[in-house]
Every structure is written in C-alpha cells, then in structure tokens.
Coordinates of C-alpha atoms and ligand atoms in Angstrom, one line a residue:
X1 CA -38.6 -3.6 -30.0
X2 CA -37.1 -6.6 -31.4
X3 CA -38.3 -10.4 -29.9
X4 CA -34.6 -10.6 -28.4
X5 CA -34.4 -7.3 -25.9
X6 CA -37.3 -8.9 -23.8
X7 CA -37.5 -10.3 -20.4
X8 CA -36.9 -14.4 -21.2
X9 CA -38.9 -16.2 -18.6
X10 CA -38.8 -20.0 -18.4
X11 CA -37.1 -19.8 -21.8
X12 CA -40.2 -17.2 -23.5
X13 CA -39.2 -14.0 -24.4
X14 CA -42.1 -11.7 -23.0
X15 CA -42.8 -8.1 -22.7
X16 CA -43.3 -6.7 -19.7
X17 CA -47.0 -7.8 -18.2
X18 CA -48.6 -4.1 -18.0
X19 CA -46.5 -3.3 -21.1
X20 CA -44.8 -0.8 -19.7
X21 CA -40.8 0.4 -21.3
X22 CA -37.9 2.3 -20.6
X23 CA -35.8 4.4 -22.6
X24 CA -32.2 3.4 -22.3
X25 CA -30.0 6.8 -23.2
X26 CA -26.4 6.5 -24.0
X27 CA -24.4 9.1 -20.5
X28 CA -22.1 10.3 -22.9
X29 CA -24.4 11.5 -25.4
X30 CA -27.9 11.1 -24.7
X31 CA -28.2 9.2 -27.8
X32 CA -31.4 6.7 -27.8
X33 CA -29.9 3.2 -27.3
X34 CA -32.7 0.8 -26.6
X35 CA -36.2 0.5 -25.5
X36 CA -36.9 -2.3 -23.0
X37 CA -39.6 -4.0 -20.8
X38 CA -39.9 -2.9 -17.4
X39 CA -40.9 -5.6 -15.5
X40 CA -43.8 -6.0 -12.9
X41 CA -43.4 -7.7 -9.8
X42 CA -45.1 -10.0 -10.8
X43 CA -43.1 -10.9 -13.5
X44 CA -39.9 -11.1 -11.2
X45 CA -42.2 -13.7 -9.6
X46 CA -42.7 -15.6 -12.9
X47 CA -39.1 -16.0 -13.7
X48 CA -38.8 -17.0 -9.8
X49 CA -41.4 -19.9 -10.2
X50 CA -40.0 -20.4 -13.7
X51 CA -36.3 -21.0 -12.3
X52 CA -37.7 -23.1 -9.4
X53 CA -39.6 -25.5 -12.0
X54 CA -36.6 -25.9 -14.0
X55 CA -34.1 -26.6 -11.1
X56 CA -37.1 -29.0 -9.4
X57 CA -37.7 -30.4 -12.6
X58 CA -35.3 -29.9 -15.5
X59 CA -31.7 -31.8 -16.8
X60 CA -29.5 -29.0 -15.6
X61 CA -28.6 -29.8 -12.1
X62 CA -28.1 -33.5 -13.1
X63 CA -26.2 -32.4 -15.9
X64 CA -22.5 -34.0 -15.9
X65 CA -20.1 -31.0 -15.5
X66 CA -18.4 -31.7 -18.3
X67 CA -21.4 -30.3 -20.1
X68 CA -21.9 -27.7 -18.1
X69 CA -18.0 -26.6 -18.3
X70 CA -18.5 -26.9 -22.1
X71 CA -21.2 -25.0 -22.4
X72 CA -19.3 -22.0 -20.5
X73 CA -16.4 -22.6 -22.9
X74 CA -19.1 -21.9 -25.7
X75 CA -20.4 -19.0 -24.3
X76 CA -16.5 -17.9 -23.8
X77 CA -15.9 -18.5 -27.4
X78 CA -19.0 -16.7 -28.5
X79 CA -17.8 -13.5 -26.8
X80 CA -14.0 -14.3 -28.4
X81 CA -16.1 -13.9 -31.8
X82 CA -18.6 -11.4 -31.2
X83 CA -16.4 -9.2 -28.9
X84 CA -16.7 -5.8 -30.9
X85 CA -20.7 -5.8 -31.0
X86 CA -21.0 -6.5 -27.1
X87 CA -18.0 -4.3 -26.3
X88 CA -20.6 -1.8 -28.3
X89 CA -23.3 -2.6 -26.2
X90 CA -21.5 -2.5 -22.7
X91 CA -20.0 1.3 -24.1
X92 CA -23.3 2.9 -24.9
X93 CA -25.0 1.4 -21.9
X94 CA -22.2 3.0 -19.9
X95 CA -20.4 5.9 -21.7
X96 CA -17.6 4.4 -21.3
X97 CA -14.7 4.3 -24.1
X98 CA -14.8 1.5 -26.2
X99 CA -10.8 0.8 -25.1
X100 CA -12.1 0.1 -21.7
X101 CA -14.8 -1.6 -22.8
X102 CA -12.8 -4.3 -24.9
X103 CA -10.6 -5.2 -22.1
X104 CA -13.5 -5.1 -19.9
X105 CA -15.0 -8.1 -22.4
X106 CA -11.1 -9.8 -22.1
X107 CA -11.8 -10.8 -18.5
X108 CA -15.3 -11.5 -18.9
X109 CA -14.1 -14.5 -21.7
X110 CA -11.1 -15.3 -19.0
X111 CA -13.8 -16.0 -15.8
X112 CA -16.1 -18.0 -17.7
X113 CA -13.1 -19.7 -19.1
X114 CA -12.2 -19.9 -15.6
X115 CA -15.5 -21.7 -13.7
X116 CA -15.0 -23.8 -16.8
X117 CA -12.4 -25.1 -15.1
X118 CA -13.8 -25.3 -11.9
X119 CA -16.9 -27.1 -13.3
X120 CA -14.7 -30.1 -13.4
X121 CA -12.3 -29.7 -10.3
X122 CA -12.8 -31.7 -7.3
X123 CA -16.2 -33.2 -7.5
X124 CA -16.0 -34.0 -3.9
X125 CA -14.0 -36.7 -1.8
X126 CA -14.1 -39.7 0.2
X127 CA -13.8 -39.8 4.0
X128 CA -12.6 -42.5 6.4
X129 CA -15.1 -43.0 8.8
X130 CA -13.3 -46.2 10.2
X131 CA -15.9 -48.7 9.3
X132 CA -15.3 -51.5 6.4
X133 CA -18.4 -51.6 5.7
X134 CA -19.2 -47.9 5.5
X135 CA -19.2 -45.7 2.7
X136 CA -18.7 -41.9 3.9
X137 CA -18.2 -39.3 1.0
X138 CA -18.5 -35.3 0.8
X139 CA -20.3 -34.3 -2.3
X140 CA -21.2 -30.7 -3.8
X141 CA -24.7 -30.2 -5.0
X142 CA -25.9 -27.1 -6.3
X143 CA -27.5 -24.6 -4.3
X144 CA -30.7 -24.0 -6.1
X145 CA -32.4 -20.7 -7.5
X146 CA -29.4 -18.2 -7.1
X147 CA -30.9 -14.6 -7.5
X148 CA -28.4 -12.6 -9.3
X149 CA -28.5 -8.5 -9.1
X150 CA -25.7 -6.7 -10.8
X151 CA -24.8 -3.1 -10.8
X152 CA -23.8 -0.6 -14.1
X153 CA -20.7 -0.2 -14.1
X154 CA -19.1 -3.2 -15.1
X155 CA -22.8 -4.5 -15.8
X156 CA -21.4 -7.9 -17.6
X157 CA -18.2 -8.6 -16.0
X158 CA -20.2 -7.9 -12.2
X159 CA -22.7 -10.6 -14.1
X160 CA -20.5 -12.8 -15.1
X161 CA -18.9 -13.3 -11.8
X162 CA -22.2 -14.4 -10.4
X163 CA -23.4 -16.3 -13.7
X164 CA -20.4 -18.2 -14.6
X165 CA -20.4 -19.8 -10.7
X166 CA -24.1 -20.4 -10.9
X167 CA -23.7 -22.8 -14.1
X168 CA -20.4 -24.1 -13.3
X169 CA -22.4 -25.6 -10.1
X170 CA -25.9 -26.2 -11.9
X171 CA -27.7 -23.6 -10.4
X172 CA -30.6 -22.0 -12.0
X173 CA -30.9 -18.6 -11.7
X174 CA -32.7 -14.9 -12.5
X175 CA -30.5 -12.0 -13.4
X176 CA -31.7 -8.6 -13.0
X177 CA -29.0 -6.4 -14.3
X178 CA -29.2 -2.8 -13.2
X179 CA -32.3 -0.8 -14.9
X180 CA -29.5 1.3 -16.4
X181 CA -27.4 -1.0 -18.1
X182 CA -30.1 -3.9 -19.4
X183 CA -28.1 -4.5 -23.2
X184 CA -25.3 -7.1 -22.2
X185 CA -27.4 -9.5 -19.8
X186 CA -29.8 -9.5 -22.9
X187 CA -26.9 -10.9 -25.4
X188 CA -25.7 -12.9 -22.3
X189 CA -28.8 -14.8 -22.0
X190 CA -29.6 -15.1 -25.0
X191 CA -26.4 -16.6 -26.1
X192 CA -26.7 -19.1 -23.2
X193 CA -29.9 -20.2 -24.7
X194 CA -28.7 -20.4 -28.5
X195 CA -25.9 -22.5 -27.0
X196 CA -28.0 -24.9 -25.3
X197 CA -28.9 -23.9 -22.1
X198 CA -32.3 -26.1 -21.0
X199 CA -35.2 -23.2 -20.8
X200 CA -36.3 -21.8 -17.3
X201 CA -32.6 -22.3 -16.2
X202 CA -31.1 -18.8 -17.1
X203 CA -34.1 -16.2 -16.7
X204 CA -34.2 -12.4 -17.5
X205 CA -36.0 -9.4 -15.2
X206 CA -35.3 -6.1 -16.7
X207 CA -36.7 -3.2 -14.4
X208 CA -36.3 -0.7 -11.3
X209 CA -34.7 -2.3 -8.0
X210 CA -37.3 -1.6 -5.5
X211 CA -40.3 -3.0 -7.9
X212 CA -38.9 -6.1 -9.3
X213 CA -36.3 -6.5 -6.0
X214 CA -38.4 -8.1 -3.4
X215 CA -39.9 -10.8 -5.2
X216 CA -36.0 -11.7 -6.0
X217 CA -34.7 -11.3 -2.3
X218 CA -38.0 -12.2 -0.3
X219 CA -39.8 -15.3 -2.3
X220 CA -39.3 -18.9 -0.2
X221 CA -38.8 -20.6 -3.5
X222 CA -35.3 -18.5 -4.2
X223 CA -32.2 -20.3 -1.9
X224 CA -29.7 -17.8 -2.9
X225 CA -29.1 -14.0 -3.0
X226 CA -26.0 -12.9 -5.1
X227 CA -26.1 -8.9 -5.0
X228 CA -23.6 -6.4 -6.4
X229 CA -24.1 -3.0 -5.5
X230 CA -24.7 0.3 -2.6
X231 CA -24.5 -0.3 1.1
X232 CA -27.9 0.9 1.8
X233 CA -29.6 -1.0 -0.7
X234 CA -27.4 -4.8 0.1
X235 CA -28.5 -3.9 3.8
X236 CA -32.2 -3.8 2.8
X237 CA -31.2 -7.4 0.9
X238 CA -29.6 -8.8 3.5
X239 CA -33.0 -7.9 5.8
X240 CA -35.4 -9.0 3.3
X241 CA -33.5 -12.4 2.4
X242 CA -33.5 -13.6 7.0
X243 CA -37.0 -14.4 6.8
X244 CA -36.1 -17.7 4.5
X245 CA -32.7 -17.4 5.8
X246 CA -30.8 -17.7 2.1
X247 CA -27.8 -18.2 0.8
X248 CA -26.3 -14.4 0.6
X249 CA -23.6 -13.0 -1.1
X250 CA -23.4 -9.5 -0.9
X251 CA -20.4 -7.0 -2.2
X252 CA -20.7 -3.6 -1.8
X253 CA -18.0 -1.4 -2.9
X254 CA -15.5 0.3 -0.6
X255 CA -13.7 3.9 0.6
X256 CA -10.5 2.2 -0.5
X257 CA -7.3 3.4 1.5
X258 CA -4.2 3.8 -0.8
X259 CA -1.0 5.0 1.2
X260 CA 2.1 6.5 -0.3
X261 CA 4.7 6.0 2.3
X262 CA 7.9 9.0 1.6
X263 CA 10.4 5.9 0.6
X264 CA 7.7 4.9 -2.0
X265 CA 8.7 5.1 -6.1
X266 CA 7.0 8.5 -6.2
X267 CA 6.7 8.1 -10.2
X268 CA 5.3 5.1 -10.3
X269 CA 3.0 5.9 -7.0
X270 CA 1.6 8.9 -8.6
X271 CA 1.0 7.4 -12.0
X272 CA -0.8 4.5 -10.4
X273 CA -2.5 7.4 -8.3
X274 CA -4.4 8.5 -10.5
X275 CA -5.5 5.2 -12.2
X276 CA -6.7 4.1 -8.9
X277 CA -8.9 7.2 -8.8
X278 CA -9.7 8.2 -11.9
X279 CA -10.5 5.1 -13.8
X280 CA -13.9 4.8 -15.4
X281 CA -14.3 8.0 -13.9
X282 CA -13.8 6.5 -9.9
X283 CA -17.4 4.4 -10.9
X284 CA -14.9 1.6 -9.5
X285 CA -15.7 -0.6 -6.4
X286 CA -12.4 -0.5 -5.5
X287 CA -11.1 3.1 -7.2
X288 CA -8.7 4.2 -4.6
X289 CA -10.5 7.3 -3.9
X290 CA -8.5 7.6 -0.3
X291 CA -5.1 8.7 -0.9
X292 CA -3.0 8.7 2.8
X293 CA 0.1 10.4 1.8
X294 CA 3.5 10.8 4.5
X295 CA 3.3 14.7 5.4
X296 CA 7.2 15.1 4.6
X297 CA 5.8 14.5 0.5
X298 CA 2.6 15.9 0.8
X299 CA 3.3 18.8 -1.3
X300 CA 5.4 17.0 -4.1
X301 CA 3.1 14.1 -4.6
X302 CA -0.6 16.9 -4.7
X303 CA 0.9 19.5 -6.6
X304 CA 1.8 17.2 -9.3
X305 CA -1.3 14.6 -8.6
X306 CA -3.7 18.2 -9.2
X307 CA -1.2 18.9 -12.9
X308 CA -2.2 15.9 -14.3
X309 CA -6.1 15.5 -13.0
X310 CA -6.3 19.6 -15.2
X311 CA -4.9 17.5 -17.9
X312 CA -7.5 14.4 -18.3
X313 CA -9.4 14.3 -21.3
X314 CA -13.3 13.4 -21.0
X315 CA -15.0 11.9 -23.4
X316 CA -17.8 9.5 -24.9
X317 CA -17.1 5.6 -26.3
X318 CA -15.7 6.8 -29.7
X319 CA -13.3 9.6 -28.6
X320 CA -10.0 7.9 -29.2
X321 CA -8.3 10.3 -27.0
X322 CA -10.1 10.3 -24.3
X323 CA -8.7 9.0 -20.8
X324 CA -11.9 8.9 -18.9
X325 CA -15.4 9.1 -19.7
X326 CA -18.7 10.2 -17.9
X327 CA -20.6 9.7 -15.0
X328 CA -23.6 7.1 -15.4
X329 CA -26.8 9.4 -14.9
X330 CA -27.7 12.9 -14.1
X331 CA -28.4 11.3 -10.7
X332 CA -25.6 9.6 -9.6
X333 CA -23.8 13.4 -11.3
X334 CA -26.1 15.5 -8.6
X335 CA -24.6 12.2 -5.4
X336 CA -21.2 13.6 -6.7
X337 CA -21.9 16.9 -6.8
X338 CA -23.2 16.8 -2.9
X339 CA -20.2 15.1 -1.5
X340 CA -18.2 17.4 -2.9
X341 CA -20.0 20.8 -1.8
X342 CA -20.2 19.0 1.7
X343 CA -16.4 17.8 1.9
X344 CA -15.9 21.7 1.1
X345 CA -18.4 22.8 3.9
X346 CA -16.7 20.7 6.3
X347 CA -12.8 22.1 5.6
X348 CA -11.6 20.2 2.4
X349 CA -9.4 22.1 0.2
X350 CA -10.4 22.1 -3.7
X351 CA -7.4 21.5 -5.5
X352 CA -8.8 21.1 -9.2
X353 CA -11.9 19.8 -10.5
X354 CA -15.4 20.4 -8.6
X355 CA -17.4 21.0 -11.7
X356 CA -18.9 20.0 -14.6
X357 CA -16.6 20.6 -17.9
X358 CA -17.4 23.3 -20.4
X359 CA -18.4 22.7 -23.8
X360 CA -20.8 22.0 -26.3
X361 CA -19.1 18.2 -26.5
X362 CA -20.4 17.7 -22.9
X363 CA -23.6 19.4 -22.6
X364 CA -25.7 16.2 -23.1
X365 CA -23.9 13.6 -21.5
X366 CA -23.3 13.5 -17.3
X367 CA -19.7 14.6 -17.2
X368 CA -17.5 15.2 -14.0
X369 CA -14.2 16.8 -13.9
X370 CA -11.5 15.0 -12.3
X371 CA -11.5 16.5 -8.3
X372 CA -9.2 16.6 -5.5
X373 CA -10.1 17.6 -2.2
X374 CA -6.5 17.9 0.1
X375 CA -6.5 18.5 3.6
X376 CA -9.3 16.3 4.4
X377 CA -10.2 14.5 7.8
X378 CA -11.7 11.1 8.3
X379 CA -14.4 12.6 10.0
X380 CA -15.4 14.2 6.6
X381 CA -18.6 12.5 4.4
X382 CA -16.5 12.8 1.3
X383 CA -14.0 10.6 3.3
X384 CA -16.2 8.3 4.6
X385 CA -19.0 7.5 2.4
X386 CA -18.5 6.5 -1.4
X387 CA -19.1 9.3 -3.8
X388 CA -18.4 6.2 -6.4
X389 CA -17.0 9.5 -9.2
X390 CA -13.8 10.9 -9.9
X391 CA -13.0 12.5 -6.1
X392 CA -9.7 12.0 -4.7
X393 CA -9.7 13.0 -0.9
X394 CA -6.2 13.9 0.7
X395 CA -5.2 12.8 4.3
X396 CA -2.0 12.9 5.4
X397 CA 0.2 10.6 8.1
X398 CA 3.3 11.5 10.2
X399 CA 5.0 10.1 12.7
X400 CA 8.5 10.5 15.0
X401 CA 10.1 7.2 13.8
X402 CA 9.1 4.1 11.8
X403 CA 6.8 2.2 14.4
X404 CA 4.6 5.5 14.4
X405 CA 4.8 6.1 10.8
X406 CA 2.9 2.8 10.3
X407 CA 0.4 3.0 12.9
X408 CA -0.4 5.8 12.1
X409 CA -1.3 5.5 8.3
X410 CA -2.8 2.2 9.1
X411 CA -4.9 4.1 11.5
X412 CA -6.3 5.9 9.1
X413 CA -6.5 3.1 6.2
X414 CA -8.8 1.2 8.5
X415 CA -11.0 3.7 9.8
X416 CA -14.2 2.9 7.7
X417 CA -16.8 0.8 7.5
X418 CA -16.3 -0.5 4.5
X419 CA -13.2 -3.3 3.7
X420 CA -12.9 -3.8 0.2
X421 CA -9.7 -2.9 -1.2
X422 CA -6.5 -0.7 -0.7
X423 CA -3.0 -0.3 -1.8
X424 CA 0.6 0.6 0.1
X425 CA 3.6 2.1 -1.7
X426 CA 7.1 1.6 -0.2
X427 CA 10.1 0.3 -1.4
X428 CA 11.0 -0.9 1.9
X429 CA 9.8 -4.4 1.6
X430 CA 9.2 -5.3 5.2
X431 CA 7.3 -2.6 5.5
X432 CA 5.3 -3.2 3.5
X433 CA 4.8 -6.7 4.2
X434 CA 3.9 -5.1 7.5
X435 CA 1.1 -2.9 6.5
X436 CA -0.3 -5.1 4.3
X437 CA -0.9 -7.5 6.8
X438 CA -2.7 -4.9 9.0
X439 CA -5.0 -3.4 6.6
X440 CA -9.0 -4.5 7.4
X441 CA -9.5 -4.8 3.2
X442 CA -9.9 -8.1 1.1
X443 CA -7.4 -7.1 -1.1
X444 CA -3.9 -5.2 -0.7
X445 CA -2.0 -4.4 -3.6
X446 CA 1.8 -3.5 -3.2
X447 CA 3.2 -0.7 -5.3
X448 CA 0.4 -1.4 -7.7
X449 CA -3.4 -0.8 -8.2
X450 CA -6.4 -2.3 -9.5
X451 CA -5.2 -5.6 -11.2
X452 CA -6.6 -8.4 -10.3
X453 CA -7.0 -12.8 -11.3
X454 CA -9.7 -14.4 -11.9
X455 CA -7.8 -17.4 -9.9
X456 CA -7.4 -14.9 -7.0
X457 CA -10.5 -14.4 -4.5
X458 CA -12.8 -11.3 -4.5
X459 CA -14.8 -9.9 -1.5
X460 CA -14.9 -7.8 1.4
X461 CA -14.2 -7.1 5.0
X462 CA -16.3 -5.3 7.2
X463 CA -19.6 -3.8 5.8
X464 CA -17.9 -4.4 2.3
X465 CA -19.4 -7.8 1.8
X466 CA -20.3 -11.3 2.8
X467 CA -19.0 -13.9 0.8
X468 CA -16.5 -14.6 -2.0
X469 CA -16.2 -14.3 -5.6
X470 CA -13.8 -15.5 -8.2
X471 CA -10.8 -18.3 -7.1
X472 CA -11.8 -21.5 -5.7
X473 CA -13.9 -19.7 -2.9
X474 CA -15.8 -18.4 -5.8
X475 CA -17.9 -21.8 -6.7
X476 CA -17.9 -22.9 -3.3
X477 CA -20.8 -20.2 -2.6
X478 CA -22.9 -21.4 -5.2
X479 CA -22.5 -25.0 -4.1
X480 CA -24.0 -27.0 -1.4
X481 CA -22.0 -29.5 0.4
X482 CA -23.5 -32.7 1.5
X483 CA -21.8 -35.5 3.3
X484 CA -23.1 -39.1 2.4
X485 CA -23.0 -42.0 4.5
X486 CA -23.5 -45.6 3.0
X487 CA -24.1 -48.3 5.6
X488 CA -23.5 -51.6 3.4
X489 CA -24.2 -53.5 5.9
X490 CA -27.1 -52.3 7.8
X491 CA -28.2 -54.1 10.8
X492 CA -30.5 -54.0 13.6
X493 CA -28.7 -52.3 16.6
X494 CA -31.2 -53.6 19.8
X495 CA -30.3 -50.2 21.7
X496 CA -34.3 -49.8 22.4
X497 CA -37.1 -51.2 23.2
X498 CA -35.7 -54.5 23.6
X499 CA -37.1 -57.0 24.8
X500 CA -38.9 -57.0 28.4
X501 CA -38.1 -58.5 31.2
X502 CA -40.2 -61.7 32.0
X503 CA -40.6 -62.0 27.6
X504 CA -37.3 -63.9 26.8
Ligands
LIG1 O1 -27.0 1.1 -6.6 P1 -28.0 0.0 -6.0 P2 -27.3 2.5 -7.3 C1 -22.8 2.2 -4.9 C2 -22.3 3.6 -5.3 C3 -23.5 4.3 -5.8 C4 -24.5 3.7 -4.9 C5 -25.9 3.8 -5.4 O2 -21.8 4.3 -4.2 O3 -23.5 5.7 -5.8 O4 -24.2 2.4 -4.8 O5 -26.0 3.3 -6.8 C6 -30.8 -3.1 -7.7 N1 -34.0 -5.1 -4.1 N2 -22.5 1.2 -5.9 O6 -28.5 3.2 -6.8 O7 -29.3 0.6 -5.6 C7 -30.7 -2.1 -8.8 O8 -31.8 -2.1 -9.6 C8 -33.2 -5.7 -5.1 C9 -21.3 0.4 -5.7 O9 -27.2 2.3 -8.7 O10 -27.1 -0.8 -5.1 C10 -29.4 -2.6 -9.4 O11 -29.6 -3.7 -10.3 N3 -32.4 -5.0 -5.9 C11 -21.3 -0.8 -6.5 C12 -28.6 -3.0 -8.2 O12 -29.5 -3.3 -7.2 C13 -32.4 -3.7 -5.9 C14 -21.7 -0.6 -7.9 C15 -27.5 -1.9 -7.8 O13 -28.3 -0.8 -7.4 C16 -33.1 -3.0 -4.9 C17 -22.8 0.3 -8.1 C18 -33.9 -3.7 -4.0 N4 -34.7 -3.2 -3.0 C19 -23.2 1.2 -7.1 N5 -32.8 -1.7 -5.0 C20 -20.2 -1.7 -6.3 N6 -20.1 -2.5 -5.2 O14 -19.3 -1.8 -7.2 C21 -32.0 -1.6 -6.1 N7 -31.7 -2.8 -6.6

C-alpha cells in the first residue's frame, strides 16, 4: 500500500487502526485495483474530532474567499491536467467505459469551477432597520463540520457536488466515499492538500457504511450531514442525525417518470429512450427507468425500443465499442435480478433482456443485459422501487380527449414516492408546458433526457431528498446566515427597574 491510498486524518495519512484492508476489484473484470484501509469507528471519530479542531481552531473558515475560490480553481486545473489518470481511476473503480468516464471528469472540473464562482458572489447585504445610528447586515458564515457520504456511481462527481460547496463556504469536512469506489476521493484529497488546503480541513474515512456511518451522522461535534445514496439507508441518516438536530442534505435517487405523448418526435423520443434507461447501465439517479407511453403508439415505440436494447454492446473501460458497461457488484447484480423475477411474477411482460450475457468476455465482471418489462402496473415492485440497473418498465396512458390524456399520464408520472426527475415528449408545446408544471419531480426535461448545469439546481421532491445541490441554492446549504446588528450608539433604555417611588 503506498502512503497516499490511506485514510488522511487531521492532515496524517494513517492505516486503518486494527489494520484491517479491503480488496478493491475492477466489475468489469475482476481485475485487482487497489488495497485500502478499512476504517474503524473509531477512526471515523478521529477525523470527526480532527475536522472539529481545525474548523474551531484553524485559518480556513476565516480564510478570504478569494482564497478559497482560488484554491478550487487549482484543484479544477489539476484535474484539466491530470484528467486521463483519474478518468482511469473513476473507470476501474466502476467498470465503466473510459468515454463515460472522461466526460464524467468534464463536469466535475465545470462545478468546482462553478462554487469558484460562488465563493466570491454575494458575501451578504446590508439591511435598513430605520435607525441612523444602527448598523443591520445579513452575513453568511459557514456551517461547520459538513459530513459528506457519496455513493459509486458517479463516486467523484456525487463528491464534488458536496466538496466544492463545503470549501467554497469554509466548511471543514470528512468524506466517506462509498466502500466500493474509495480511488478518486483519495486523489481528491490528496490534491486538495498538495494545493494548500490547511490540515484537519478536508479528512478521509474509507470503510463499510454501517461501521464507519454513525460516528459521521450521530457525533454532536458534526453540524452537517450531506448524504448521496438508497432510500432506506438516508432514512436511517435522517433518524440518526434528530438527536443533534443537523444540518441534512439528503438525495436519494428516484423511479423517474418519462412520458412519450403520441404527437411526440417518436425518433428522437426513442433515441433519448433508451439513454434515459440504459446509461451507465440505469446505475443513474435519475435513469428514466419509467417509460409512460400513449396506448395508440404503444406498439411502435416497444417493438423498436426492445430492437435496439438486443443490440447494446456490454463491455469493460477499454472496450471502445461498447455502449454500456456492467453492473457495480455481484450484489447490487442479484437486487436486479429480484426485481426483475418479481415484476415477472406479478404480470410484467419480458420483452428482451432478463439475464446475464453469454461469454467468456463476461464471465468475471457483473454484467446485466439490457431489460424491458411491458405491460407493467404501478402497483408492481419493479415499478415502484429502484432496481438502480438497466430495467425499463412499460405503462401505458389513454384517454377520450386531451384533458384526459394528460391527467391521466400525469397520474401515473406522480404515483411514487420518490420525486427526483422525469421527462415529457410532445411537440405540442402547451402541452407540454402543462405537464411539466404538474409533475411532483425536481427536474422536468422537455423532449430531452439527462442533461443538466451546474448553474441549474439539483434535488428532490417527495422522499427523493431534502435539500439542494448545485446553482445558487447549492452554497446556500453549506452556509449559515447570520444577521448582525450594530448599535453605535448604545444607550441606557430606563424600561426596568427604574427608580422607585419615594427615591427621586
Ligand atoms: O447504497 P447506500 P447501496 C440506491 C440504489 C441502490 C441502493 C443501495 O437503488 O440499489 O441505493 O445501494 C454509505 N451511515 N442508490 O447499498 O447504502 C455507504 O457506505 C452512513 C441510489 O450502495 O445508500 C455509501 O458510501 N453511511 C443512489 C453510501 O452510504 C452509510 C446512488 C451509499 O450507500 C450507512 C447509489 C450508514 N448507516 C445507490 N450505510 C443515488 N441517489 O444516486 C451505508 N452508508
């Protein structure tokens, strides 16, 4: 193990304090990648008390932001420069291809360039309060320790949406990427400190969720919680995080509606269609694993959606051709395999996909073929609960004119818990307006899928989340606000304990 892939705790790198390890394995391959710590818990406490010290005690929260903003511009232009290696790093973690893995490290490099910016923007503002002789300002202070938990698949753009906030405010923080994934947060941190981060401000927990988790959601000296990840595990969070009542940012993923309306651009709607599903393998937050389709092009639009999921080629980080890659453990494989069989049991129709590819190129790594259950209900599992792989579930919409087209598939769209995303297709532009405006998800796309702006907001309705990331909203969650009143000319009010009658 070298000195740089351990946990870095008030700015020592250290190995893990029963000395324990874990093999990290490439999903595509199997191919060893790296050994790392895994942590106790009571190293997680370490790095707790270790970011307390340094934002009690150290230069970073008084830092001016222009030096903060600079130092995320350094940090930007470090992964401008070393781009290929941490693409590399992010790909074997993840099995994914290293096409999506570059353009993954592109909007990394465009949020931190982004809180950059923010850093600097409106430092706060001054507030009549009618008095001449009164001084009444807002001001934004950071919030403290910010607890940072990322998931695998995006491991450092899901990190760098929480990191990049946390600095930008002066925050000092712990990161504990997913156990899966550990490779990027290492370079991340570590290129924080070799650009001139202050130790103890940035600290590193590598290790299982439910061992090094609680110390990071439950200690009094952590203000924030910033969690990306499952339902059932940001529920246990948000539980574990009310005692100290913290600062809580939570988003977790979505059954993302995406309705294809018969007036839509069926080319574009299909293409899209399948990007919204099949990207990195549906391992998306927002994949639009929920297609809602008008009955009257229900056949058109799923006999030609099934042609071209047969057609999508599977493969590993270096497999040029490949469209999609695999699944992130044999685990999460198994989660898949369940919601399918149970979508099945419960009426689905299994249009293509629904096993594991053949091949000597796949045996070792956890692929998934690209599945389409049609003829679902939203009373089904598969429907309701994220399978988070490469399932498409079919329900379809009618209705006798265009009132009842529209409340019907927004019926449907909104009947989940979750509220992350979703997408409508018409080129009927009121209508679409329309629908957009009654979907229960954070955010609609229109005759598109999946792009998004750092200079947008990110978050969730419903059981989707709690809080924002990205845009201005982004940096206001990792910031206090504090309103300052300067009497300059105090003087004694005489509204008590005056003087008594008979004293004059
Ligand atoms: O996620 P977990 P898992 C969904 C997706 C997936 C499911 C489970 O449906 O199938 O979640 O995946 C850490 N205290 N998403 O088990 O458990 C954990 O170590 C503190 C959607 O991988 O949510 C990891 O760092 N932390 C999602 C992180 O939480 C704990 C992306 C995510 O793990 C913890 C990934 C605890 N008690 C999965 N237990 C999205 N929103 O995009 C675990 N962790």
């Amino acid at each position: 193990m070298t000195g740089t892939t351990r946990l870095l705790i008030g700015g020592e790198w250290r190995d893990a304090a029963d000395g324990a390890t874990r093999e990290i394995r490439c999903p595509a391959d199997g191919r060893p990648v790296a050994t790392v710590p895994e942590a106790t818990a009571d190293d997680a406490l370490d790095a707790v008390r270790a970011a307390r010290v340094a934002f009690d005690e150290g230069p970073w929260p008084h830092t001016p932001a222009p030096e903060r903003a600079a130092l995320l511009h350094r940090l930007a232009d470090r992964l401008t420069s070393e781009k290929e290696e941490v693409a590399r790093l992010e790909a074997l973690d993840t099995g994914k291809r290293m096409v999506e893995a570059r353009l993954d490290m592109d909007d990394i490099i465009s949020v931190f360039r982004h809180y950059a910016g923010l850093a600097q923007a409106e430092a706060g503002r001054v507030v009549d309060a009618g008095m001449p002789d009164v001084v009444s300002r807002v001001v934004h202070e950071p919030v403290g320790v910010c607890s940072l938990i990322t998931p695998w698949n995006y491991p450092l753009l899901q990190t760098s949406w929480k990191v990049a906030p946390a600095l930008a405010a002066g925050n000092t923080f712990v990161l504990k990427p997913s156990e899966l994934t550990p490779s990027t947060a290492v370079w991340l941190v570590r290129t924080l400190t070799e650009e001139g981060l202050p130790a103890g401000v940035a600290n590193l927990v590598l290790g299982a969720g439910d061992r090094v988790g609680p110390p990071l959601t439950e200690a009094p000296e952590v203000d924030l919680v910033s969690f990306t990840g499952g339902l059932v595990t940001g529920r246990r969070i948000m539980a574990s995080a009310a005692p100290t009542v913290k600062r809580i940012a939570l988003e977790l993923g979505g059954k993302n509606p995406n309705i294809l309306f018969a007036d839509a651009d069926l080319d574009a709607a299909i293409d899209l269609a399948l990007t919204a599903i099949f990207l990195d393998s549906g391992q998306v937050c927002s994949a639009g694993s929920r297609l809602i389709v008008e009955e009257s092009i229900h056949d058109e639009v799923v006999d030609e959606l099934v042609a071209r999921a047969a057609r999508i080629r599977l493969g590993g980080p270096d497999d040029e051709q490949a469209e999609t890659g695999p699944l992130i453990s044999a685990g999460h494989r198994e989660k898949v395999e369940a919601y399918v069989a149970a979508g099945v049991a419960e009426g689905a129709v299994l249009r293509v996909g629904g096993a594991r590819p053949e091949g000597a190129a796949y045996d070792a790594g956890f692929y998934y073929l690209p599945t389409i259950l049609d003829r679902c209900t939203s009373a089904m599992s598969c429907v309701q609960e994220e399978s988070f792989g490469p399932v498409l579930t079919v329900e379809t919409f009618s209705g006798e004119d265009r009132d009842a087209a529209e409340d019907a598939a927004v019926a449907l769209a909104n009947d989940t818990v979750y509220g992350l995303a979703g997408a409508v297709w018409t080129q009927n532009a009121g209508r679409a307006e329309r629908v957009a405006a009654r979907l229960r998800h954070g955010t609609i796309w229109i005759n598109d899928y999946h792009p998004y702006v750092p200079q947008a907001e990110w978050g969730g309705f419903k059981q989707s989340g709690v809080g924002r990331e990205l845009g201005l909203a982004g940096l206001a969650e990792y910031r206090e606000t504090k309103h300052v009143w300067h009497n300059t000319r105090p003087a004694a009010q005489h509204w008590f304990g005056g003087p008594q009658d008979g004293q004059s």
